[in-house]
Amino acid sequence: MNSNKKLLRIIAASFLLAVGKISSGAAVPATIDIDVNKPGAAIPPTFYGLMTEEINHSYDGGLFAELIQNRTFQDPLPPIAGSHPPQHVSADPPIHWTIVQDDGGKATMATDRSDPVNAALPISLRLNLDGRRAGLANDGYWGIPVRPDTTYTASFYAKSGGGLAGPLTAAIILDDGGTSVAHADTQPITDRWQKYTVTLTTGNDVVSTAKARFALFAQGSGSVSLSFVSLFPPTYMDTPGGLRPDLMKLMADMHPAFIRLPGGNYLEGNSLADRFNWKQMIGPADQRPGHMGCWGYRSSDGFGLPQYLLWCKQLNAEPVLAVFAGYALNGQHVDAGPMLQPYVDEALEEIEYVSGPADSEWGKRRAADGFTEPFALHYVEVGNEDWFDRSKSYDGRFTQFFDAIRSKYPQLKIIATAPVTSRRPDLYDDHYYRSPRQMAFDWRHYDNSDQPVADTFHGGHHDKRFDRTGPGIFVGEWASQEGKPTPDLNAALADAAWLMGLEQDADLVQLESYAPLLVNVSPEDKARGYPRAWAWSTNLIGYDAMTAFGSPGYYVQAMFGQNKGDVVLPASVTAVPMPASTEPSPNTGKMGIPLFASASYVSATHEVIVKVVNFGNIPVDATFDLRGTGDIAATGTAIVLTGSPRDINTVDQPEKVSPKEEPIADAGATFHRALAAHSLTLLRLTATVR
Ligand code: AHR
């Protein structure tokens, strides 16, 4: 369309909107121009990634498929209300464990520290029997998921006392009073610690439910002691001790290029003693002591460094390794110098564990953990959000890590988390947690250094961030925060605009990852005194014991991951100012141009990928002008995510907001398309470049 005509159409619409003649429901015109023959920044293969830490029961009670909560009886009581950082007192009897016995039974339980299986399992739990059948039951992570025709693997250490003989029965029992839906017997147990493994299979008539527990029963007089009680359902790719299939499937659909592991506060820990101490998280699971996490609960560390690598391997994603840098959340830190050196050495060894040959000292340990092949590693991050360190020790700490890593691994790109002056990092890690409005309207944050700094959670090196000759940028944590515990559509659309902006500034922004990734959405259980499972307000993928779901924000990321171009194409929007999506902010109702467009090209398939966010509450009649094309196919594909701005997905409605795909039959150098209010539209078109 010629540009005068376009302008006239838009001026007319502007007038009608101003005098109230365009009501919600009626479409306003806009044009989207794309220059197919003017390629811009190359989009790096590191777009897009995942950021992860043990928060919201991401691993224990989440991705790690283990079903027994408090399997080593060391978990403390939930934090004391109002304590900050959270304070815990130990629990005896252990939380999540109860006695199961018919009415009138007098069996008791007691913890015992006198005869541990090994140093990593200091506590065992003893069931004292009264001659009758009794058991110890675990209620799992907000329930044990029962499904028909399913085989579970149970394992535990057990020994008898007081002359008790006979087998133990492992069973999954319903909360209806104890109906067993699967059970298996061990060999008769002895008076010495021994590991037992049994499989339990449910019948095909079993009804799916999470209202169930796992129990170990004995019969007779005397006692039975237990340690390290574990129960696994089927796992992703049938890997023993592996990962939860529904979550892995959701993440596989995102096509992530990397996993930032472990990111966030979890790396730092509440104190130096509770840092991410990777050496305590490798090797056999029953040799890992576990540690207190920083998000209100203890981590079993069953999900340790080998499980992070398994995750990478099974998703075909590369690790971006974050190494502990000598600073903990309570402010404890180790200044640069000899005292810091052991931490620097640990980081070098960790790099070797991940990427060294199988005959190196730590590569051997990785091979023993199941991974003979070294992992490709290109990025190492030193610390997390070290701008919180008021002692200003980061510059020195970073320098010591930087020099050691650069000297041993010159090929690695080193990421700093706060401003440093003594060395030039390869990248800075910036974090943004903001309202949808802030996020969407700042979508070209890295484009223009004249923009005001409106962020709320930023690492703080404002003077340098737009410098194309300086360090690159890793936007290692970001989210539009609206919707609890998972984002609503409004937030997802702002995410989409933000991600489109990052993509367009890919000459500077090399990697990005939304945070947090995972959330167990299980509510508080007042009757049992358990807190809700989640700590952080807005998270990408939700789940309870039975069901996993992607939030609208998840679908944005999956759409982007599945439709990635190699090079940015210039795209511009001409549209009338109109109201942005409603949101509870003082700015509501302000007029803007809440239409965001970007484009990229896939050379191998000659495809133009166009993304448009209509963040407004009025539909748009868009004219697409593709300039500089040779042959252009009339057919293509449109993928649309839309709904009401406050719509969310839940375990009961997991796909309420999800993308719909439809064929396009009328594409060309110029074509029209309606863009629904509150929508993300992704077009895949085939066109050669003129
Ligand atoms: O993503 C949640 C937290 O936000 C991370 O642990 C921390 O890095 C940031 O402050």
XYZ file of C-alpha atoms and ligand atoms in Angstrom:
700
model
C 0.000 0.000 0.000
C 1.373 3.440 -0.750
C 2.457 5.351 2.304
C 0.107 8.328 1.804
C -2.898 6.021 1.742
C -1.681 4.264 4.869
C -1.261 7.530 6.696
C -4.701 8.800 5.693
C -6.330 5.608 6.887
C -4.579 5.891 10.201
C -5.279 9.621 10.676
C -8.972 8.925 10.034
C -8.982 6.114 12.581
C -7.159 8.328 15.057
C -9.903 10.919 14.756
C -12.676 8.355 15.128
C -11.011 6.886 18.202
C -10.581 10.318 19.765
C -14.270 11.219 19.270
C -15.348 7.838 20.623
C -16.572 6.435 17.331
C -14.406 3.359 17.567
C -15.729 1.308 20.388
C -14.155 -1.787 21.791
C -14.902 -4.604 19.400
C -14.344 -2.520 16.260
C -10.935 -2.903 14.678
C -8.494 -0.030 14.195
C -6.143 -0.040 11.229
C -2.385 -0.404 11.455
C 0.398 -1.283 9.072
C 3.407 -3.427 9.718
C 6.322 -2.969 7.328
C 9.053 -5.572 7.111
C 12.260 -5.257 5.117
C 13.048 -8.804 4.133
C 16.232 -7.855 2.275
C 17.795 -5.816 5.083
C 19.016 -8.386 7.605
C 20.056 -6.995 10.974
C 21.639 -8.704 13.973
C 22.204 -12.442 13.883
C 20.137 -14.170 16.549
C 22.652 -16.283 18.483
C 22.077 -20.017 18.921
C 21.919 -19.305 22.677
C 18.401 -17.844 22.331
C 16.366 -18.966 24.342
C 17.313 -20.509 27.675
C 16.023 -21.704 31.039
C 17.050 -20.433 34.468
C 16.722 -22.765 37.407
C 17.185 -23.135 41.135
C 15.566 -25.008 44.037
C 12.654 -22.630 44.676
C 8.898 -23.368 44.894
C 9.766 -27.113 45.133
C 11.273 -26.964 41.661
C 13.265 -30.158 42.150
C 12.133 -31.867 45.376
C 8.392 -32.075 44.753
C 8.907 -31.046 41.147
C 11.271 -32.033 38.375
C 13.081 -34.698 40.421
C 10.620 -37.573 40.206
C 11.191 -38.804 43.807
C 7.791 -39.076 45.518
C 8.825 -39.329 49.181
C 9.086 -36.047 51.026
C 11.625 -36.072 53.872
C 13.103 -39.388 52.829
C 16.010 -39.055 55.282
C 13.922 -37.705 58.209
C 15.992 -34.503 58.440
C 13.513 -31.916 57.163
C 12.793 -29.186 59.726
C 9.387 -27.772 60.561
C 8.102 -25.033 58.234
C 9.725 -21.652 58.942
C 8.684 -19.704 62.013
C 6.044 -17.232 60.849
C 7.476 -13.803 60.141
C 11.124 -14.866 60.488
C 13.465 -13.349 57.922
C 15.592 -15.069 56.762
C 13.344 -18.042 57.523
C 14.159 -19.758 60.796
C 13.478 -23.436 61.267
C 13.463 -25.814 64.175
C 14.077 -29.498 63.665
C 11.113 -31.871 63.676
C 10.799 -34.979 65.818
C 8.779 -37.012 64.943
C 9.752 -36.266 61.359
C 7.321 -34.259 59.254
C 5.374 -36.094 56.531
C 5.604 -39.423 58.396
C 2.782 -41.024 60.368
C 1.958 -44.414 61.836
C -0.705 -46.488 60.113
C -2.435 -49.074 62.259
C -5.958 -50.257 62.771
C -7.923 -48.694 65.621
C -6.610 -49.508 69.046
C -3.067 -50.224 67.898
C -0.205 -49.083 70.075
C 2.695 -48.957 67.632
C 5.016 -45.984 68.122
C 7.780 -44.316 66.130
C 11.036 -42.705 67.208
C 14.047 -41.233 65.481
C 17.400 -42.807 66.218
C 20.869 -41.350 65.731
C 22.781 -44.211 67.362
C 23.243 -46.513 64.361
C 23.313 -44.571 61.084
C 23.593 -46.306 57.709
C 26.397 -43.881 56.818
C 27.532 -40.349 57.609
C 25.174 -38.808 55.041
C 22.172 -40.541 56.637
C 22.569 -39.688 60.319
C 18.960 -40.386 61.335
C 16.849 -43.514 61.056
C 13.200 -43.930 61.958
C 12.146 -46.835 64.155
C 8.690 -48.360 64.217
C 8.027 -50.152 67.502
C 5.371 -52.772 66.960
C 2.864 -54.052 69.463
C 2.475 -57.503 67.952
C -0.009 -56.332 65.369
C 0.454 -55.156 61.809
C 1.555 -51.531 61.580
C 3.320 -49.301 59.144
C 5.049 -45.967 58.610
C 3.430 -43.838 55.934
C 4.658 -40.839 53.962
C 2.260 -38.331 52.400
C 4.600 -37.288 49.600
C 4.727 -33.857 48.037
C 1.103 -32.855 48.594
C 0.045 -36.431 47.837
C 1.376 -39.523 46.114
C 0.189 -39.635 42.480
C -1.655 -42.862 41.742
C -2.325 -43.841 38.131
C -3.616 -47.068 36.608
C -1.229 -49.598 35.044
C 1.793 -47.893 36.519
C 4.926 -49.415 38.001
C 6.662 -47.683 40.904
C 10.099 -48.541 42.279
C 10.484 -48.416 46.051
C 13.821 -48.683 47.815
C 14.897 -48.241 51.426
C 17.336 -49.380 54.050
C 15.787 -51.514 56.770
C 16.795 -53.618 59.749
C 14.823 -55.395 62.432
C 15.143 -55.187 66.207
C 13.786 -57.062 69.219
C 13.565 -60.337 67.345
C 11.174 -59.153 64.643
C 11.385 -61.372 61.574
C 9.555 -61.573 58.276
C 9.271 -59.343 55.236
C 8.191 -55.730 54.977
C 5.266 -54.860 52.737
C 5.635 -51.737 50.613
C 2.227 -50.360 49.609
C 0.529 -47.362 48.074
C -2.592 -46.781 50.111
C -5.495 -44.419 49.523
C -6.567 -41.763 52.009
C -9.999 -43.454 52.107
C -8.982 -45.450 55.157
C -6.191 -47.425 53.656
C -7.223 -49.267 50.479
C -4.033 -50.643 48.948
C -3.718 -50.008 45.201
C -0.294 -51.638 44.783
C 1.952 -53.610 47.088
C 5.036 -55.828 47.167
C 6.909 -57.784 49.830
C 10.628 -57.744 50.556
C 12.708 -60.717 51.566
C 12.577 -61.301 55.321
C 14.595 -58.489 56.872
C 17.560 -59.039 59.193
C 19.032 -57.226 62.170
C 21.643 -55.530 59.941
C 21.172 -52.552 57.625
C 20.415 -53.743 54.139
C 18.998 -52.015 51.081
C 15.747 -53.434 49.678
C 14.233 -52.639 46.302
C 10.750 -53.717 45.193
C 8.418 -52.742 42.386
C 4.723 -52.049 42.853
C 2.260 -52.046 39.967
C -1.249 -50.619 40.006
C -4.085 -52.390 38.195
C -5.830 -51.039 35.138
C -8.994 -50.335 37.145
C -7.291 -47.996 39.584
C -8.643 -44.454 39.560
C -6.088 -41.643 39.225
C -5.718 -39.642 42.419
C -3.118 -37.933 44.576
C -5.066 -38.668 47.751
C -2.713 -41.456 48.670
C 0.331 -42.303 50.779
C 3.226 -44.695 50.577
C 3.634 -47.057 53.534
C 5.995 -49.744 54.760
C 4.270 -52.352 56.935
C 5.620 -54.997 59.308
C 3.924 -57.491 61.549
C 4.879 -58.978 64.901
C 6.683 -57.921 68.037
C 9.899 -55.938 68.034
C 10.897 -53.074 65.811
C 11.865 -52.154 62.295
C 14.207 -49.269 61.496
C 14.187 -47.434 58.191
C 16.539 -45.089 56.402
C 16.506 -43.341 53.007
C 13.018 -44.333 51.907
C 12.447 -43.688 48.210
C 9.646 -44.187 45.699
C 9.905 -43.412 42.000
C 7.161 -43.477 39.377
C 8.119 -43.928 35.705
C 10.578 -41.210 34.681
C 11.420 -39.323 31.496
C 13.181 -41.669 29.075
C 12.927 -44.385 31.771
C 16.028 -43.139 33.561
C 16.432 -44.661 37.046
C 16.220 -41.905 39.659
C 15.356 -39.507 36.836
C 13.037 -36.655 36.008
C 9.300 -36.097 35.856
C 8.006 -36.842 32.342
C 5.212 -34.265 32.035
C 7.508 -31.414 33.065
C 10.272 -32.614 30.770
C 7.828 -32.817 27.886
C 6.689 -29.231 28.493
C 10.288 -28.022 28.595
C 11.339 -30.072 25.564
C 8.600 -28.241 23.657
C 10.354 -24.952 24.470
C 13.508 -26.079 22.593
C 15.775 -24.464 25.171
C 19.332 -23.762 24.054
C 20.808 -23.676 27.559
C 20.068 -24.101 31.244
C 21.559 -21.569 33.672
C 22.418 -23.858 36.570
C 22.005 -23.304 39.352
C 20.932 -19.717 39.126
C 19.571 -17.446 41.763
C 19.824 -17.219 45.492
C 20.066 -20.994 45.766
C 23.637 -20.791 44.476
C 24.555 -18.423 47.290
C 22.604 -19.983 50.181
C 21.457 -18.178 53.315
C 24.943 -18.622 54.777
C 28.314 -19.824 53.519
C 27.598 -23.228 55.067
C 24.421 -23.551 52.996
C 25.873 -22.507 49.650
C 25.507 -24.671 46.555
C 28.279 -27.071 47.528
C 28.367 -29.182 44.383
C 30.823 -31.760 45.749
C 28.178 -32.788 48.279
C 25.713 -33.302 45.422
C 27.463 -35.853 43.240
C 27.907 -39.599 43.543
C 25.323 -42.069 44.888
C 22.189 -40.403 46.215
C 22.501 -42.085 49.611
C 25.935 -40.474 50.093
C 24.582 -36.938 49.729
C 23.860 -35.261 53.064
C 21.412 -32.648 51.726
C 21.371 -29.045 52.924
C 19.076 -26.245 53.979
C 17.878 -24.324 50.953
C 17.150 -20.603 50.970
C 13.474 -20.784 49.986
C 11.970 -22.175 53.186
C 12.733 -25.890 52.993
C 15.578 -28.365 53.027
C 16.950 -29.753 49.805
C 17.494 -33.515 49.681
C 20.158 -32.937 47.003
C 18.903 -36.053 45.267
C 18.717 -33.527 42.458
C 22.403 -32.639 42.361
C 24.936 -31.713 39.711
C 24.556 -35.030 37.788
C 20.789 -34.471 37.617
C 21.316 -30.958 36.216
C 23.487 -32.551 33.547
C 20.905 -35.262 32.887
C 18.371 -32.492 32.397
C 20.672 -30.754 29.891
C 21.362 -33.988 28.065
C 17.735 -35.019 27.807
C 16.689 -31.584 26.536
C 19.729 -31.216 24.304
C 20.530 -27.952 26.083
C 23.951 -26.672 27.070
C 24.769 -25.865 30.697
C 25.567 -22.252 31.572
C 27.415 -22.999 34.765
C 27.082 -20.613 37.705
C 29.871 -21.061 40.236
C 29.668 -20.058 43.887
C 31.722 -16.875 44.255
C 32.273 -16.501 48.005
C 29.181 -14.477 48.950
C 26.099 -15.703 50.863
C 22.710 -14.036 51.212
C 23.256 -13.101 54.873
C 26.199 -10.935 53.790
C 28.897 -13.440 54.803
C 31.639 -13.243 52.238
C 35.237 -14.198 51.682
C 37.457 -11.371 50.460
C 39.838 -11.895 47.581
C 43.074 -13.520 48.693
C 44.207 -16.879 50.052
C 40.941 -17.530 51.932
C 39.016 -17.298 48.659
C 41.321 -19.660 46.787
C 39.601 -22.913 47.915
C 36.357 -21.604 46.384
C 38.173 -20.686 43.173
C 39.696 -24.185 43.077
C 36.246 -25.696 43.629
C 34.957 -23.717 40.654
C 37.794 -24.955 38.426
C 37.087 -28.518 39.534
C 33.404 -28.042 38.867
C 34.199 -26.898 35.335
C 36.297 -30.037 34.942
C 33.485 -32.202 36.314
C 31.138 -30.790 33.673
C 33.416 -30.459 30.664
C 36.683 -32.299 31.337
C 37.699 -35.528 29.625
C 36.566 -38.765 31.266
C 40.123 -39.528 32.349
C 40.631 -36.212 34.183
C 40.254 -36.277 37.978
C 36.758 -34.754 38.049
C 35.738 -35.979 34.595
C 36.213 -39.464 36.040
C 33.744 -38.642 38.794
C 31.251 -37.428 36.180
C 31.732 -40.664 34.226
C 31.105 -42.620 37.436
C 27.851 -40.649 37.756
C 26.767 -41.877 34.331
C 28.132 -39.357 31.821
C 31.231 -40.526 30.007
C 31.047 -37.790 27.403
C 32.062 -34.315 28.552
C 29.407 -31.611 28.233
C 29.960 -28.702 25.864
C 30.448 -25.637 28.046
C 30.879 -22.099 26.751
C 29.714 -19.864 29.588
C 30.567 -19.668 33.279
C 28.868 -17.180 35.584
C 30.689 -15.993 38.701
C 28.128 -15.666 41.515
C 24.594 -14.293 41.454
C 23.350 -10.742 41.948
C 26.579 -9.727 43.677
C 25.456 -6.120 43.594
C 23.701 -7.080 46.856
C 27.168 -7.369 48.437
C 27.390 -4.063 50.275
C 31.000 -4.780 51.297
C 31.962 -4.133 47.667
C 34.131 -7.241 47.634
C 32.853 -8.454 44.264
C 35.390 -6.680 42.079
C 38.234 -8.440 43.909
C 36.458 -11.788 44.111
C 35.531 -11.647 40.441
C 39.122 -10.831 39.487
C 40.452 -13.878 41.332
C 37.899 -16.196 39.709
C 38.316 -14.539 36.320
C 42.108 -14.899 36.268
C 42.015 -18.541 37.329
C 39.267 -19.523 34.880
C 40.750 -17.552 31.988
C 44.170 -19.059 32.544
C 42.943 -22.681 32.696
C 40.006 -22.404 30.296
C 40.750 -19.511 27.901
C 37.902 -20.526 25.605
C 35.197 -19.911 28.245
C 33.115 -16.741 28.284
C 32.966 -15.361 31.817
C 29.849 -13.615 33.102
C 29.850 -11.011 35.880
C 26.762 -10.356 37.975
C 27.644 -6.820 39.143
C 29.806 -3.964 37.884
C 33.524 -4.669 37.914
C 36.375 -2.450 36.881
C 39.506 -4.552 37.382
C 38.727 -7.009 34.614
C 36.515 -6.881 31.546
C 33.896 -9.626 31.791
C 32.645 -11.147 28.560
C 29.060 -10.550 29.630
C 27.009 -8.946 32.389
C 23.960 -10.693 33.816
C 21.022 -8.269 34.168
C 17.782 -9.085 36.020
C 14.321 -7.526 35.593
C 11.173 -8.263 37.573
C 8.539 -5.723 36.581
C 4.887 -5.064 35.905
C 3.608 -6.053 32.435
C 3.266 -2.400 31.476
C 6.856 -1.584 32.451
C 8.112 -4.629 30.634
C 6.180 -4.157 27.410
C 6.815 -0.449 26.968
C 10.513 -0.885 27.685
C 10.811 -3.660 25.111
C 13.723 -1.958 23.324
C 15.577 -1.479 26.577
C 18.933 -2.334 25.038
C 18.391 -0.267 21.932
C 18.642 3.311 23.057
C 20.822 4.714 25.785
C 18.616 7.821 26.066
C 15.825 5.840 27.633
C 15.231 6.500 31.327
C 16.115 3.680 33.684
C 12.813 2.438 34.996
C 13.771 -0.998 36.216
C 13.179 -2.220 39.709
C 15.548 -5.119 40.026
C 18.527 -4.381 37.931
C 22.154 -5.274 38.384
C 23.180 -1.672 38.000
C 25.760 -0.934 35.369
C 23.598 1.527 33.513
C 26.391 3.550 32.004
C 27.783 0.558 30.142
C 24.851 -1.556 29.113
C 24.212 -0.082 25.683
C 27.835 0.030 24.643
C 28.143 -2.279 21.640
C 31.915 -2.455 22.112
C 31.720 -3.444 25.775
C 30.692 -6.706 27.440
C 27.676 -8.525 26.025
C 24.477 -8.936 28.002
C 22.908 -12.031 29.535
C 19.392 -11.203 30.691
C 19.609 -14.067 33.159
C 16.369 -13.428 35.060
C 13.310 -11.544 33.958
C 9.526 -11.754 34.188
C 6.426 -9.620 33.808
C 4.898 -10.153 37.217
C 1.147 -10.455 37.223
C -0.748 -13.598 38.208
C 0.017 -15.844 41.168
C 1.627 -18.327 41.187
C 1.732 -18.323 37.381
C 1.393 -15.365 35.000
C -1.822 -14.285 33.319
C -2.213 -13.549 29.607
C -1.525 -9.845 30.111
C 1.879 -10.662 31.611
C 2.532 -13.208 28.869
C 1.922 -10.604 26.157
C 4.303 -8.199 27.871
C 6.827 -11.058 28.049
C 6.402 -11.571 24.318
C 7.075 -7.892 23.571
C 10.119 -7.898 25.859
C 11.499 -11.057 24.245
C 10.954 -9.581 20.779
C 12.961 -6.549 21.892
C 15.793 -8.706 23.253
C 15.847 -10.594 19.989
C 16.136 -7.375 18.014
C 19.035 -6.298 20.210
C 20.764 -9.625 19.791
C 23.954 -7.865 18.711
C 24.288 -7.011 22.415
C 22.040 -9.494 24.224
C 23.608 -12.914 23.831
C 21.508 -15.039 26.172
C 18.252 -14.702 28.065
C 16.271 -16.775 30.534
C 12.940 -16.131 32.290
C 12.746 -16.746 36.032
C 11.577 -18.572 37.994
C 10.869 -21.523 35.752
C 9.006 -24.017 37.939
C 6.385 -23.845 40.671
C 4.569 -26.476 42.667
C 1.182 -24.763 43.048
C -0.085 -26.942 45.919
C -1.904 -24.879 48.543
C -1.302 -24.787 52.270
C -2.539 -27.864 54.142
C -3.777 -26.387 57.418
C -4.922 -29.728 58.831
C -1.428 -31.138 58.592
C 0.385 -27.864 59.301
C 2.177 -27.733 55.951
C 2.750 -24.425 54.188
C 1.893 -23.837 50.540
C 4.491 -25.190 48.150
C 5.458 -21.940 46.464
C 7.458 -18.952 47.617
C 7.827 -16.705 44.557
C 4.810 -14.939 43.120
C 4.999 -15.370 39.322
C 6.506 -18.513 37.763
C 6.411 -20.039 34.296
C 5.357 -23.704 34.642
C 2.973 -24.946 37.336
C 2.183 -28.398 38.674
C 0.861 -30.377 41.584
C 1.370 -34.067 42.303
C -0.771 -35.150 39.325
C -0.803 -32.443 36.673
C 1.662 -30.068 35.030
C 0.633 -27.062 32.974
C 2.229 -24.262 31.037
C 1.150 -20.734 31.889
C 0.296 -18.301 29.077
C 3.886 -17.041 29.496
C 5.119 -20.587 28.936
C 3.261 -20.724 25.625
C 4.896 -17.473 24.553
C 8.304 -19.027 25.177
C 7.354 -22.277 23.446
C 6.095 -20.332 20.413
C 9.378 -18.421 20.268
C 11.518 -21.514 20.821
C 9.742 -23.437 18.085
C 9.872 -20.566 15.615
C 13.313 -19.103 15.788
C 14.910 -17.112 13.002
C 18.648 -16.755 12.437
C 18.661 -13.064 11.658
C 16.567 -10.059 12.680
C 14.659 -8.181 9.974
C 13.640 -4.535 10.411
C 9.942 -4.257 11.268
C 8.018 -1.061 11.933
C 4.477 -0.333 13.041
C 2.278 2.576 12.036
C -0.814 2.667 14.208
C -3.098 4.970 16.121
C -2.493 5.482 19.816
C -4.992 3.384 21.765
C -5.431 2.212 25.318
C -3.075 -0.500 26.521
C -4.287 -3.623 28.260
C -5.937 -2.915 31.557
C -3.754 -3.507 34.529
C -3.870 -2.412 38.129
C -1.424 0.434 37.747
C -1.759 4.190 38.116
C -1.034 4.453 34.406
C -4.132 2.536 33.355
C -5.866 4.158 30.451
C -2.840 6.047 29.194
C -2.751 6.084 25.427
C 0.216 4.537 23.682
C 0.911 2.367 20.698
C 0.465 -1.018 22.310
C 1.303 -2.836 19.120
C 4.730 -4.445 18.970
C 6.103 -6.138 15.885
C 9.328 -7.913 15.043
C 10.526 -10.159 12.266
C 13.309 -12.602 11.535
C 14.419 -14.845 8.719
C 15.248 -18.562 8.577
C 17.743 -18.907 5.733
C 17.604 -22.696 5.435
C 13.859 -22.742 4.766
C 13.439 -19.215 3.306
C 10.910 -18.380 5.946
C 9.959 -14.997 7.326
C 8.769 -15.165 10.921
C 6.642 -12.219 11.988
C 5.554 -11.673 15.568
C 2.998 -9.085 16.601
C 1.720 -8.376 20.088
C -1.527 -6.463 20.374
C -1.248 -5.348 23.997
C -4.307 -3.186 23.572
C -7.972 -3.891 24.193
C -9.098 -3.036 20.647
C -8.702 -5.450 17.724
C -6.436 -4.305 14.935
C -6.938 -4.633 11.197
C -3.300 -4.978 10.179
C -1.835 -4.537 6.726
C 1.436 -6.412 6.359
C 3.880 -5.054 3.794
C 6.819 -7.325 3.076
C 9.434 -5.369 1.143
C 12.425 -6.765 -0.691
C 11.001 -10.209 -1.343
C 11.441 -12.347 -4.452
C 8.983 -15.231 -4.653
C 6.452 -15.247 -1.872
C 4.069 -18.121 -1.151
C 0.383 -17.438 -0.618
C 0.248 -20.124 2.040
C 1.729 -19.972 5.485
C 0.879 -20.605 9.119
C -0.482 -18.354 11.838
C -0.165 -19.227 15.526
C -2.251 -17.088 17.841
C -2.338 -16.793 21.626
C -5.267 -14.737 22.896
C -7.950 -14.502 25.575
C -8.876 -12.124 28.367
C -5.955 -10.310 29.944
C -6.569 -11.820 33.368
C -6.899 -15.387 32.080
C -4.604 -17.935 33.673
C -4.048 -21.660 33.294
C -4.428 -23.990 36.263
C -4.232 -27.698 37.062
C -7.988 -27.844 36.397
C -7.802 -25.836 33.179
C -4.254 -26.442 32.003
C -4.765 -25.199 28.453
C -7.358 -22.466 28.861
C -4.903 -20.030 27.289
C -2.899 -21.888 24.664
C -1.871 -21.163 21.087
C -4.096 -22.059 18.163
C -2.590 -22.759 14.791
C -4.332 -22.003 11.515
C -3.298 -22.037 7.862
C -2.882 -18.805 5.903
C -4.000 -18.868 2.267
C -3.763 -15.203 1.223
C -0.202 -14.166 2.038
C 1.706 -11.970 -0.398
C 3.866 -8.891 -0.486
C 0.845 -7.081 0.984
C -1.921 -8.799 2.910
C -4.373 -8.109 5.719
C -4.908 -9.884 8.953
C -7.074 -9.214 11.987
C -5.163 -9.112 15.241
C -7.426 -9.804 18.199
C -7.281 -7.554 21.245
C -4.860 -8.981 23.821
C -3.075 -11.283 21.428
C 0.253 -12.549 20.211
C 0.244 -13.524 16.539
C 3.129 -15.398 14.987
C 3.193 -15.781 11.208
C 5.399 -18.207 9.278
C 5.632 -17.193 5.641
C 7.823 -18.454 2.846
C 9.604 -15.804 0.793
C 12.889 -15.551 -1.016
C 14.984 -12.431 -0.657
C 15.286 -10.030 -3.563
O 14.108 -15.751 40.675
C 13.942 -15.554 42.029
C 15.120 -14.804 42.669
O 15.205 -13.509 42.189
C 16.474 -15.383 42.381
O 16.788 -16.423 43.249
C 17.389 -14.231 42.596
O 18.535 -14.280 41.789
C 16.536 -13.044 42.269
O 16.650 -12.096 43.248
